[in-house]
mmCIF file of C-alpha atoms in Angstrom:
data_model
loop_
_atom_site.group_PDB
_atom_site.id
_atom_site.type_symbol
_atom_site.label_atom_id
_atom_site.label_comp_id
_atom_site.label_asym_id
_atom_site.label_seq_id
_atom_site.Cartn_x
_atom_site.Cartn_y
_atom_site.Cartn_z
ATOM 1 C CA UNK A 1 -12.328 -24.499 5.926
ATOM 2 C CA UNK A 2 -11.337 -25.626 2.437
ATOM 3 C CA UNK A 3 -7.759 -26.020 1.252
ATOM 4 C CA UNK A 4 -8.091 -22.931 -0.975
ATOM 5 C CA UNK A 5 -9.381 -20.821 1.913
ATOM 6 C CA UNK A 6 -6.574 -22.068 4.133
ATOM 7 C CA UNK A 7 -4.030 -21.144 1.487
ATOM 8 C CA UNK A 8 -5.563 -17.694 1.004
ATOM 9 C CA UNK A 9 -5.615 -17.052 4.734
ATOM 10 C CA UNK A 10 -1.987 -18.100 4.965
ATOM 11 C CA UNK A 11 -1.059 -15.702 2.145
ATOM 12 C CA UNK A 12 -2.870 -12.830 3.838
ATOM 13 C CA UNK A 13 -1.110 -13.525 7.134
ATOM 14 C CA UNK A 14 2.307 -13.662 5.469
ATOM 15 C CA UNK A 15 1.563 -10.427 3.578
ATOM 16 C CA UNK A 16 0.533 -8.764 6.845
ATOM 17 C CA UNK A 17 3.793 -9.999 8.345
ATOM 18 C CA UNK A 18 5.664 -8.423 5.438
ATOM 19 C CA UNK A 19 3.948 -5.081 6.034
ATOM 20 C CA UNK A 20 4.838 -5.352 9.732
ATOM 21 C CA UNK A 21 8.508 -5.897 8.842
ATOM 22 C CA UNK A 22 8.455 -2.790 6.626
ATOM 23 C CA UNK A 23 6.828 -0.682 9.337
ATOM 24 C CA UNK A 24 9.287 -1.815 12.028
ATOM 25 C CA UNK A 25 12.298 -1.065 9.806
ATOM 26 C CA UNK A 26 10.774 2.304 8.859
ATOM 27 C CA UNK A 27 10.398 3.171 12.550
ATOM 28 C CA UNK A 28 14.028 2.187 13.112
ATOM 29 C CA UNK A 29 15.015 4.370 10.148
ATOM 30 C CA UNK A 30 13.266 7.360 11.711
ATOM 31 C CA UNK A 31 14.967 6.653 15.034
ATOM 32 C CA UNK A 32 18.439 6.470 13.464
ATOM 33 C CA UNK A 33 17.848 9.603 11.382
ATOM 34 C CA UNK A 34 16.956 11.583 14.498
ATOM 35 C CA UNK A 35 19.284 10.045 17.095
ATOM 36 C CA UNK A 36 22.551 9.277 15.256
ATOM 37 C CA UNK A 37 23.381 13.013 14.848
ATOM 38 C CA UNK A 38 22.732 13.446 18.595
ATOM 39 C CA UNK A 39 25.000 10.521 19.520
ATOM 40 C CA UNK A 40 27.731 11.714 17.119
ATOM 41 C CA UNK A 41 27.572 15.389 18.130
ATOM 42 C CA UNK A 42 30.957 16.706 19.192
ATOM 43 C CA UNK A 43 32.846 13.843 17.543
ATOM 44 C CA UNK A 44 34.655 13.723 14.218
ATOM 45 C CA UNK A 45 31.598 11.947 12.791
ATOM 46 C CA UNK A 46 29.226 14.735 13.816
ATOM 47 C CA UNK A 47 29.180 16.545 10.468
ATOM 48 C CA UNK A 48 28.733 13.376 8.458
ATOM 49 C CA UNK A 49 26.016 11.996 10.752
ATOM 50 C CA UNK A 50 24.066 15.245 10.514
ATOM 51 C CA UNK A 51 24.063 15.134 6.719
ATOM 52 C CA UNK A 52 23.092 11.489 6.195
ATOM 53 C CA UNK A 53 19.570 11.320 4.791
ATOM 54 C CA UNK A 54 16.786 8.895 5.623
ATOM 55 C CA UNK A 55 17.027 7.043 2.260
ATOM 56 C CA UNK A 56 20.464 5.812 3.309
ATOM 57 C CA UNK A 57 19.254 4.337 6.593
ATOM 58 C CA UNK A 58 16.076 2.988 4.968
ATOM 59 C CA UNK A 59 17.785 1.195 2.102
ATOM 60 C CA UNK A 60 20.586 -0.153 4.311
ATOM 61 C CA UNK A 61 18.105 -1.495 6.847
ATOM 62 C CA UNK A 62 16.039 -2.936 4.006
ATOM 63 C CA UNK A 63 19.094 -4.692 2.603
ATOM 64 C CA UNK A 64 19.999 -6.006 6.055
ATOM 65 C CA UNK A 65 16.467 -7.256 6.563
ATOM 66 C CA UNK A 66 16.615 -8.816 3.099
ATOM 67 C CA UNK A 67 19.742 -10.760 3.996
ATOM 68 C CA UNK A 68 18.365 -11.919 7.358
ATOM 69 C CA UNK A 69 14.975 -12.974 5.971
ATOM 70 C CA UNK A 70 16.592 -14.730 3.002
ATOM 71 C CA UNK A 71 18.882 -16.611 5.370
ATOM 72 C CA UNK A 72 15.905 -17.665 7.489
ATOM 73 C CA UNK A 73 13.925 -18.683 4.395
ATOM 74 C CA UNK A 74 11.068 -16.240 5.062
ATOM 75 C CA UNK A 75 11.720 -13.515 2.500
ATOM 76 C CA UNK A 76 9.713 -14.887 -0.419
ATOM 77 C CA UNK A 77 6.717 -15.625 1.802
ATOM 78 C CA UNK A 78 6.722 -12.099 3.238
ATOM 79 C CA UNK A 79 7.379 -10.416 -0.130
ATOM 80 C CA UNK A 80 3.686 -9.667 -0.785
ATOM 81 C CA UNK A 81 3.856 -7.121 2.044
ATOM 82 C CA UNK A 82 6.749 -5.222 0.516
ATOM 83 C CA UNK A 83 4.481 -2.724 -1.280
ATOM 84 C CA UNK A 84 7.178 -0.615 -2.911
ATOM 85 C CA UNK A 85 5.015 0.658 -5.752
ATOM 86 C CA UNK A 86 2.144 1.762 -3.509
ATOM 87 C CA UNK A 87 4.409 3.485 -0.993
ATOM 88 C CA UNK A 88 6.409 5.269 -3.690
ATOM 89 C CA UNK A 89 3.446 6.514 -5.688
ATOM 90 C CA UNK A 90 1.680 7.782 -2.573
ATOM 91 C CA UNK A 91 4.832 9.559 -1.431
ATOM 92 C CA UNK A 92 5.331 11.210 -4.800
ATOM 93 C CA UNK A 93 1.759 12.477 -4.975
ATOM 94 C CA UNK A 94 2.306 14.063 -1.570
ATOM 95 C CA UNK A 95 5.619 15.467 -2.816
ATOM 96 C CA UNK A 96 3.638 17.669 -5.175
ATOM 97 C CA UNK A 97 2.389 19.686 -2.198
ATOM 98 C CA UNK A 98 5.900 21.097 -1.704
ATOM 99 C CA UNK A 99 6.128 22.337 -5.309
ATOM 100 C CA UNK A 100 4.803 25.896 -5.258
ATOM 101 C CA UNK A 101 4.652 27.280 -8.783
ATOM 102 C CA UNK A 102 4.257 30.808 -7.440
ATOM 103 C CA UNK A 103 7.803 30.606 -6.052
ATOM 104 C CA UNK A 104 9.113 29.343 -9.385
ATOM 105 C CA UNK A 105 7.499 32.245 -11.229
ATOM 106 C CA UNK A 106 9.371 34.718 -9.022
ATOM 107 C CA UNK A 107 12.680 33.312 -10.234
ATOM 108 C CA UNK A 108 11.062 32.776 -13.647
ATOM 109 C CA UNK A 109 13.416 33.100 -16.602
ATOM 110 C CA UNK A 110 16.777 31.822 -15.378
ATOM 111 C CA UNK A 111 15.441 28.904 -13.325
ATOM 112 C CA UNK A 112 13.103 27.668 -16.042
ATOM 113 C CA UNK A 113 15.699 28.143 -18.787
ATOM 114 C CA UNK A 114 18.341 26.262 -16.812
ATOM 115 C CA UNK A 115 15.946 23.433 -16.004
ATOM 116 C CA UNK A 116 14.887 22.906 -19.611
ATOM 117 C CA UNK A 117 18.400 23.172 -21.041
ATOM 118 C CA UNK A 118 20.051 21.058 -18.369
ATOM 119 C CA UNK A 119 17.452 18.296 -18.506
ATOM 120 C CA UNK A 120 17.540 18.213 -22.305
ATOM 121 C CA UNK A 121 21.333 18.157 -22.595
ATOM 122 C CA UNK A 122 22.068 15.785 -19.707
ATOM 123 C CA UNK A 123 19.229 13.403 -20.540
ATOM 124 C CA UNK A 124 20.348 13.355 -24.183
ATOM 125 C CA UNK A 125 23.993 12.730 -23.274
ATOM 126 C CA UNK A 126 23.139 9.929 -20.840
ATOM 127 C CA UNK A 127 20.773 8.271 -23.305
ATOM 128 C CA UNK A 128 23.375 8.507 -26.092
ATOM 129 C CA UNK A 129 26.241 7.164 -23.965
ATOM 130 C CA UNK A 130 24.097 4.344 -22.600
ATOM 131 C CA UNK A 131 23.210 3.378 -26.164
ATOM 132 C CA UNK A 132 26.853 3.382 -27.198
ATOM 133 C CA UNK A 133 27.652 1.022 -24.333
ATOM 134 C CA UNK A 134 24.736 -1.271 -25.180
ATOM 135 C CA UNK A 135 22.685 -0.708 -22.010
ATOM 136 C CA UNK A 136 19.073 -1.879 -22.006
ATOM 137 C CA UNK A 137 16.715 0.930 -23.120
ATOM 138 C CA UNK A 138 14.618 0.794 -19.941
ATOM 139 C CA UNK A 139 17.644 1.096 -17.682
ATOM 140 C CA UNK A 140 18.962 3.909 -19.884
ATOM 141 C CA UNK A 141 15.673 5.756 -19.380
ATOM 142 C CA UNK A 142 15.932 5.397 -15.596
ATOM 143 C CA UNK A 143 19.571 6.473 -15.445
ATOM 144 C CA UNK A 144 19.001 9.432 -17.775
ATOM 145 C CA UNK A 145 15.919 10.606 -15.867
ATOM 146 C CA UNK A 146 17.593 10.254 -12.474
ATOM 147 C CA UNK A 147 20.758 12.164 -13.304
ATOM 148 C CA UNK A 148 19.049 14.908 -15.330
ATOM 149 C CA UNK A 149 15.957 15.677 -13.234
ATOM 150 C CA UNK A 150 15.544 14.760 -9.576
ATOM 151 C CA UNK A 151 17.162 11.474 -8.694
ATOM 152 C CA UNK A 152 15.058 8.644 -7.310
ATOM 153 C CA UNK A 153 11.743 10.454 -7.858
ATOM 154 C CA UNK A 154 12.472 10.871 -11.570
ATOM 155 C CA UNK A 155 13.654 7.281 -11.850
ATOM 156 C CA UNK A 156 10.386 6.135 -10.288
ATOM 157 C CA UNK A 157 8.329 8.161 -12.780
ATOM 158 C CA UNK A 158 10.457 6.826 -15.646
ATOM 159 C CA UNK A 159 10.089 3.264 -14.361
ATOM 160 C CA UNK A 160 6.315 3.592 -14.480
ATOM 161 C CA UNK A 161 6.423 5.092 -17.963
ATOM 162 C CA UNK A 162 8.696 2.439 -19.525
ATOM 163 C CA UNK A 163 7.577 -0.469 -17.312
ATOM 164 C CA UNK A 164 11.080 -1.117 -15.987
ATOM 165 C CA UNK A 165 11.888 -3.968 -13.626
ATOM 166 C CA UNK A 166 12.154 -3.309 -9.895
ATOM 167 C CA UNK A 167 15.767 -4.461 -9.967
ATOM 168 C CA UNK A 168 16.534 -1.708 -12.469
ATOM 169 C CA UNK A 169 14.859 0.852 -10.226
ATOM 170 C CA UNK A 170 16.794 -0.417 -7.199
ATOM 171 C CA UNK A 171 20.037 -0.193 -9.170
ATOM 172 C CA UNK A 172 19.316 3.378 -10.219
ATOM 173 C CA UNK A 173 18.268 4.386 -6.702
ATOM 174 C CA UNK A 174 21.556 2.998 -5.392
ATOM 175 C CA UNK A 175 23.502 5.039 -7.947
ATOM 176 C CA UNK A 176 21.654 8.210 -6.956
ATOM 177 C CA UNK A 177 22.436 7.752 -3.276
ATOM 178 C CA UNK A 178 26.073 6.771 -3.856
ATOM 179 C CA UNK A 179 26.719 9.888 -5.928
ATOM 180 C CA UNK A 180 24.486 12.328 -4.013
ATOM 181 C CA UNK A 181 25.983 11.890 -0.543
ATOM 182 C CA UNK A 182 29.552 12.990 -1.379
ATOM 183 C CA UNK A 183 28.209 15.908 -3.418
ATOM 184 C CA UNK A 184 26.682 17.429 -0.268
ATOM 185 C CA UNK A 185 30.213 18.221 0.850
ATOM 186 C CA UNK A 186 32.166 18.366 -2.419
ATOM 187 C CA UNK A 187 30.048 20.970 -4.207
ATOM 188 C CA UNK A 188 30.240 23.571 -1.386
ATOM 189 C CA UNK A 189 34.018 23.037 -1.352
ATOM 190 C CA UNK A 190 34.090 23.548 -5.126
ATOM 191 C CA UNK A 191 32.012 26.728 -4.733
ATOM 192 C CA UNK A 192 34.657 28.132 -2.385
ATOM 193 C CA UNK A 193 37.533 26.997 -4.600
ATOM 194 C CA UNK A 194 35.968 28.590 -7.686
ATOM 195 C CA UNK A 195 34.845 31.675 -5.731
ATOM 196 C CA UNK A 196 31.390 31.531 -7.319
ATOM 197 C CA UNK A 197 28.776 34.242 -6.710
ATOM 198 C CA UNK A 198 26.085 33.111 -4.293
ATOM 199 C CA UNK A 199 23.264 32.927 -6.846
ATOM 200 C CA UNK A 200 25.440 31.017 -9.324
ATOM 201 C CA UNK A 201 26.488 28.620 -6.555
ATOM 202 C CA UNK A 202 22.874 27.994 -5.581
ATOM 203 C CA UNK A 203 21.806 27.391 -9.186
ATOM 204 C CA UNK A 204 24.721 25.009 -9.742
ATOM 205 C CA UNK A 205 23.903 23.004 -6.628
ATOM 206 C CA UNK A 206 20.183 22.911 -7.387
ATOM 207 C CA UNK A 207 20.754 21.757 -10.939
ATOM 208 C CA UNK A 208 23.276 19.039 -10.199
ATOM 209 C CA UNK A 209 22.578 17.203 -6.935
ATOM 210 C CA UNK A 210 19.991 14.537 -7.624
ATOM 211 C CA UNK A 211 17.897 14.547 -4.438
ATOM 212 C CA UNK A 212 15.981 17.496 -3.017
ATOM 213 C CA UNK A 213 17.108 16.786 0.541
ATOM 214 C CA UNK A 214 20.764 16.697 -0.506
ATOM 215 C CA UNK A 215 20.276 19.952 -2.423
ATOM 216 C CA UNK A 216 18.931 21.551 0.735
ATOM 217 C CA UNK A 217 21.861 20.267 2.783
ATOM 218 C CA UNK A 218 24.497 21.504 0.324
ATOM 219 C CA UNK A 219 22.719 24.828 -0.210
ATOM 220 C CA UNK A 220 22.522 25.429 3.527
ATOM 221 C CA UNK A 221 26.283 24.893 3.825
ATOM 222 C CA UNK A 222 26.891 27.677 1.286
ATOM 223 C CA UNK A 223 24.350 30.082 2.775
ATOM 224 C CA UNK A 224 20.704 31.149 2.974
ATOM 225 C CA UNK A 225 20.520 32.864 -0.431
ATOM 226 C CA UNK A 226 22.252 29.933 -2.113
ATOM 227 C CA UNK A 227 19.751 27.608 -0.430
ATOM 228 C CA UNK A 228 16.819 29.622 -1.781
ATOM 229 C CA UNK A 229 18.138 29.640 -5.369
ATOM 230 C CA UNK A 230 19.078 25.952 -5.187
ATOM 231 C CA UNK A 231 15.585 25.065 -3.993
ATOM 232 C CA UNK A 232 13.921 27.072 -6.778
ATOM 233 C CA UNK A 233 16.049 25.421 -9.467
ATOM 234 C CA UNK A 234 15.466 21.929 -8.081
ATOM 235 C CA UNK A 235 11.755 22.662 -7.715
ATOM 236 C CA UNK A 236 11.631 23.709 -11.364
ATOM 237 C CA UNK A 237 13.247 20.433 -12.403
ATOM 238 C CA UNK A 238 10.831 18.477 -10.201
ATOM 239 C CA UNK A 239 7.897 20.209 -11.876
ATOM 240 C CA UNK A 240 9.058 18.852 -15.249
ATOM 241 C CA UNK A 241 8.755 15.287 -13.993
ATOM 242 C CA UNK A 242 5.351 14.816 -15.577
ATOM 243 C CA UNK A 243 6.514 16.145 -18.954
ATOM 244 C CA UNK A 244 9.365 13.642 -19.096
ATOM 245 C CA UNK A 245 7.053 10.795 -18.020
ATOM 246 C CA UNK A 246 4.656 11.593 -20.867
ATOM 247 C CA UNK A 247 7.503 11.782 -23.386
ATOM 248 C CA UNK A 248 8.965 8.454 -22.260
ATOM 249 C CA UNK A 249 5.574 6.769 -22.309
ATOM 250 C CA UNK A 250 4.998 7.862 -25.902
ATOM 251 C CA UNK A 251 8.542 7.055 -27.050
ATOM 252 C CA UNK A 252 8.593 3.514 -25.676
ATOM 253 C CA UNK A 253 5.103 2.715 -26.887
ATOM 254 C CA UNK A 254 5.584 4.159 -30.373
ATOM 255 C CA UNK A 255 9.203 3.280 -31.097
ATOM 256 C CA UNK A 256 11.160 1.108 -28.663
ATOM 257 C CA UNK A 257 8.553 -1.630 -28.183
ATOM 258 C CA UNK A 258 6.457 -1.181 -31.331
ATOM 259 C CA UNK A 259 6.205 -4.218 -33.588
ATOM 260 C CA UNK A 260 5.056 -4.456 -37.189
ATOM 261 C CA UNK A 261 2.751 -1.785 -38.551
ATOM 262 C CA UNK A 262 0.294 -1.820 -35.680
ATOM 263 C CA UNK A 263 -0.722 1.612 -34.473
ATOM 264 C CA UNK A 264 -0.546 2.526 -30.819
ATOM 265 C CA UNK A 265 -3.855 4.011 -29.691
ATOM 266 C CA UNK A 266 -4.355 6.891 -27.354
ATOM 267 C CA UNK A 267 -5.911 4.451 -24.922
ATOM 268 C CA UNK A 268 -2.726 2.372 -24.921
ATOM 269 C CA UNK A 269 -0.685 5.470 -24.119
ATOM 270 C CA UNK A 270 -3.089 6.345 -21.318
ATOM 271 C CA UNK A 271 -2.859 2.849 -19.850
ATOM 272 C CA UNK A 272 0.935 3.053 -19.777
ATOM 273 C CA UNK A 273 1.085 6.573 -18.402
ATOM 274 C CA UNK A 274 1.929 6.600 -14.639
ATOM 275 C CA UNK A 275 -1.297 8.066 -13.223
ATOM 276 C CA UNK A 276 0.342 9.143 -9.988
ATOM 277 C CA UNK A 277 2.121 11.889 -11.940
ATOM 278 C CA UNK A 278 -1.271 13.567 -12.409
ATOM 279 C CA UNK A 279 -1.794 13.370 -8.666
ATOM 280 C CA UNK A 280 1.667 14.876 -8.187
ATOM 281 C CA UNK A 281 0.815 17.819 -10.457
ATOM 282 C CA UNK A 282 -2.651 18.263 -8.918
ATOM 283 C CA UNK A 283 -1.171 18.360 -5.403
ATOM 284 C CA UNK A 284 1.254 21.049 -6.561
ATOM 285 C CA UNK A 285 -1.528 23.221 -7.972
ATOM 286 C CA UNK A 286 -3.722 22.783 -4.891
ATOM 287 C CA UNK A 287 -0.841 23.628 -2.534
ATOM 288 C CA UNK A 288 0.041 26.717 -4.553
ATOM 289 C CA UNK A 289 -3.530 28.031 -4.528
ATOM 290 C CA UNK A 290 -3.887 27.160 -0.845
ATOM 291 C CA UNK A 291 -0.767 29.038 0.218
ATOM 292 C CA UNK A 292 -1.386 32.024 -2.036
ATOM 293 C CA UNK A 293 -4.886 32.409 -0.567
ATOM 294 C CA UNK A 294 -3.467 32.639 2.946
ATOM 295 C CA UNK A 295 -3.657 28.992 3.966
ATOM 296 C CA UNK A 296 -1.845 27.721 7.047
ATOM 297 C CA UNK A 297 1.703 26.617 6.131
ATOM 298 C CA UNK A 298 1.723 24.098 8.966
ATOM 299 C CA UNK A 299 -0.727 21.980 6.966
ATOM 300 C CA UNK A 300 1.809 21.728 4.141
ATOM 301 C CA UNK A 301 4.443 20.801 6.717
ATOM 302 C CA UNK A 302 2.194 17.995 7.942
ATOM 303 C CA UNK A 303 1.729 16.762 4.364
ATOM 304 C CA UNK A 304 5.502 16.815 3.862
ATOM 305 C CA UNK A 305 6.009 14.776 7.028
ATOM 306 C CA UNK A 306 3.492 12.244 5.753
ATOM 307 C CA UNK A 307 5.296 12.182 2.405
ATOM 308 C CA UNK A 308 8.573 11.439 4.159
ATOM 309 C CA UNK A 309 6.934 8.549 6.017
ATOM 310 C CA UNK A 310 5.700 6.944 2.795
ATOM 311 C CA UNK A 311 9.058 7.413 1.107
ATOM 312 C CA UNK A 312 10.804 5.767 4.053
ATOM 313 C CA UNK A 313 8.429 2.811 3.719
ATOM 314 C CA UNK A 314 9.211 2.738 -0.003
ATOM 315 C CA UNK A 315 12.987 2.783 0.421
ATOM 316 C CA UNK A 316 12.837 0.061 3.077
ATOM 317 C CA UNK A 317 10.772 -2.028 0.664
ATOM 318 C CA UNK A 318 13.270 -1.425 -2.143
ATOM 319 C CA UNK A 319 16.004 -2.815 0.087
ATOM 320 C CA UNK A 320 13.870 -5.803 1.044
ATOM 321 C CA UNK A 321 13.054 -6.560 -2.606
ATOM 322 C CA UNK A 322 16.597 -6.046 -3.857
ATOM 323 C CA UNK A 323 18.289 -8.979 -5.605
ATOM 324 C CA UNK A 324 21.981 -9.135 -6.444
ATOM 325 C CA UNK A 325 21.810 -11.307 -9.564
ATOM 326 C CA UNK A 326 20.362 -8.689 -11.944
ATOM 327 C CA UNK A 327 23.012 -6.177 -10.862
ATOM 328 C CA UNK A 328 25.769 -8.644 -11.589
ATOM 329 C CA UNK A 329 24.310 -9.052 -15.048
ATOM 330 C CA UNK A 330 24.300 -5.257 -15.544
ATOM 331 C CA UNK A 331 28.054 -5.063 -14.887
ATOM 332 C CA UNK A 332 30.180 -1.918 -14.799
ATOM 333 C CA UNK A 333 28.615 -0.120 -17.753
ATOM 334 C CA UNK A 334 25.627 1.494 -15.953
ATOM 335 C CA UNK A 335 27.991 2.790 -13.263
ATOM 336 C CA UNK A 336 30.270 4.217 -15.942
ATOM 337 C CA UNK A 337 27.324 5.879 -17.672
ATOM 338 C CA UNK A 338 26.011 7.403 -14.443
ATOM 339 C CA UNK A 339 29.460 8.666 -13.422
ATOM 340 C CA UNK A 340 30.134 10.160 -16.857
ATOM 341 C CA UNK A 341 26.693 11.774 -16.922
ATOM 342 C CA UNK A 342 27.296 13.241 -13.458
ATOM 343 C CA UNK A 343 30.537 14.875 -14.611
ATOM 344 C CA UNK A 344 28.826 16.150 -17.778
ATOM 345 C CA UNK A 345 25.978 17.508 -15.624
ATOM 346 C CA UNK A 346 28.447 19.351 -13.379
ATOM 347 C CA UNK A 347 30.242 21.004 -16.284
ATOM 348 C CA UNK A 348 27.148 21.982 -18.267
ATOM 349 C CA UNK A 349 25.336 23.041 -15.097
ATOM 350 C CA UNK A 350 28.186 25.311 -14.061
ATOM 351 C CA UNK A 351 28.232 26.951 -17.488
ATOM 352 C CA UNK A 352 24.467 27.520 -17.538
ATOM 353 C CA UNK A 353 24.359 28.790 -13.954
ATOM 354 C CA UNK A 354 27.233 31.212 -14.630
ATOM 355 C CA UNK A 355 25.426 32.679 -17.642
ATOM 356 C CA UNK A 356 21.801 32.634 -16.486
ATOM 357 C CA UNK A 357 22.318 33.673 -12.862
ATOM 358 C CA UNK A 358 25.119 36.201 -13.309
ATOM 359 C CA UNK A 359 24.153 39.271 -11.276
ATOM 360 C CA UNK A 360 20.918 37.636 -10.094
ATOM 361 C CA UNK A 361 19.521 38.551 -6.680
ATOM 362 C CA UNK A 362 16.655 36.822 -4.888
ATOM 363 C CA UNK A 363 15.732 39.945 -2.944
#
């Protein structure tokens, strides 16, 4: 065996070891997600444990594994097996199967209007504020997409469109989780304090919490009708993911990174466009047609379970690939932008929900 072959074999073995690490941590994530609420049931931690989502366990375990492997000197050798991009893109294509456009059409006007207005206003505000504070354009795109559309999923699509660094994606994903978890409890409390109508409450929750799972948790706390409206609004925002990805691809290619008088061809735009978004949209259309033609819903449930598995693998990998140095360089400004955008989103979202869903009934 030649030296080159020996080196290649060694690389393959280390990459396989990296995949094995990801799989083991993903299995542990699933175990904690299912068993921690059982262990904490009946204690003062019961409510919190029940609401903690798998991304939290996955990223924390990934970060822990990162620290251990770095300390042992194995991390860089195993890094080839941390296939974040593959896991994320596969998970997001499968996510499309849960987006049923037939359900969106039933809520039609108010949900679509709120989604377009909220995304436009919040994205614009975040982009503007990030520019004022001198934040890198790629990170601004991730932050603006995450807070205005659907959290980590939108940040992933934006990262593919603008070719952001993985550290920037990890930073944004961390911001989403940090802000989404408290909102599961705070928004239902605010709904009670403001005495909001159920439909308005659901639309407010669906338009403001960044992750679909957290939206479901908060909506369920308020009630079944609020959960339904929240899901429709969040689904509508998710469906606009591809539109935003196309817009960002064109903007960065034609303006942000354009040099001289050279024209950007359609082929260049196509090469930069995140192709998995097309798979995401195709899965949505197929699932909608399948269900409307009387297809078995359990098949969609199976697809969603598979999606969750890939996303767990992705979040574990994000934790394993995470590096502190780039975040130190970013400083406090991205956090300030995300926090300010979250407050702006809450205020604008409440106003839009109060106007568009006043007197609305899902029945």
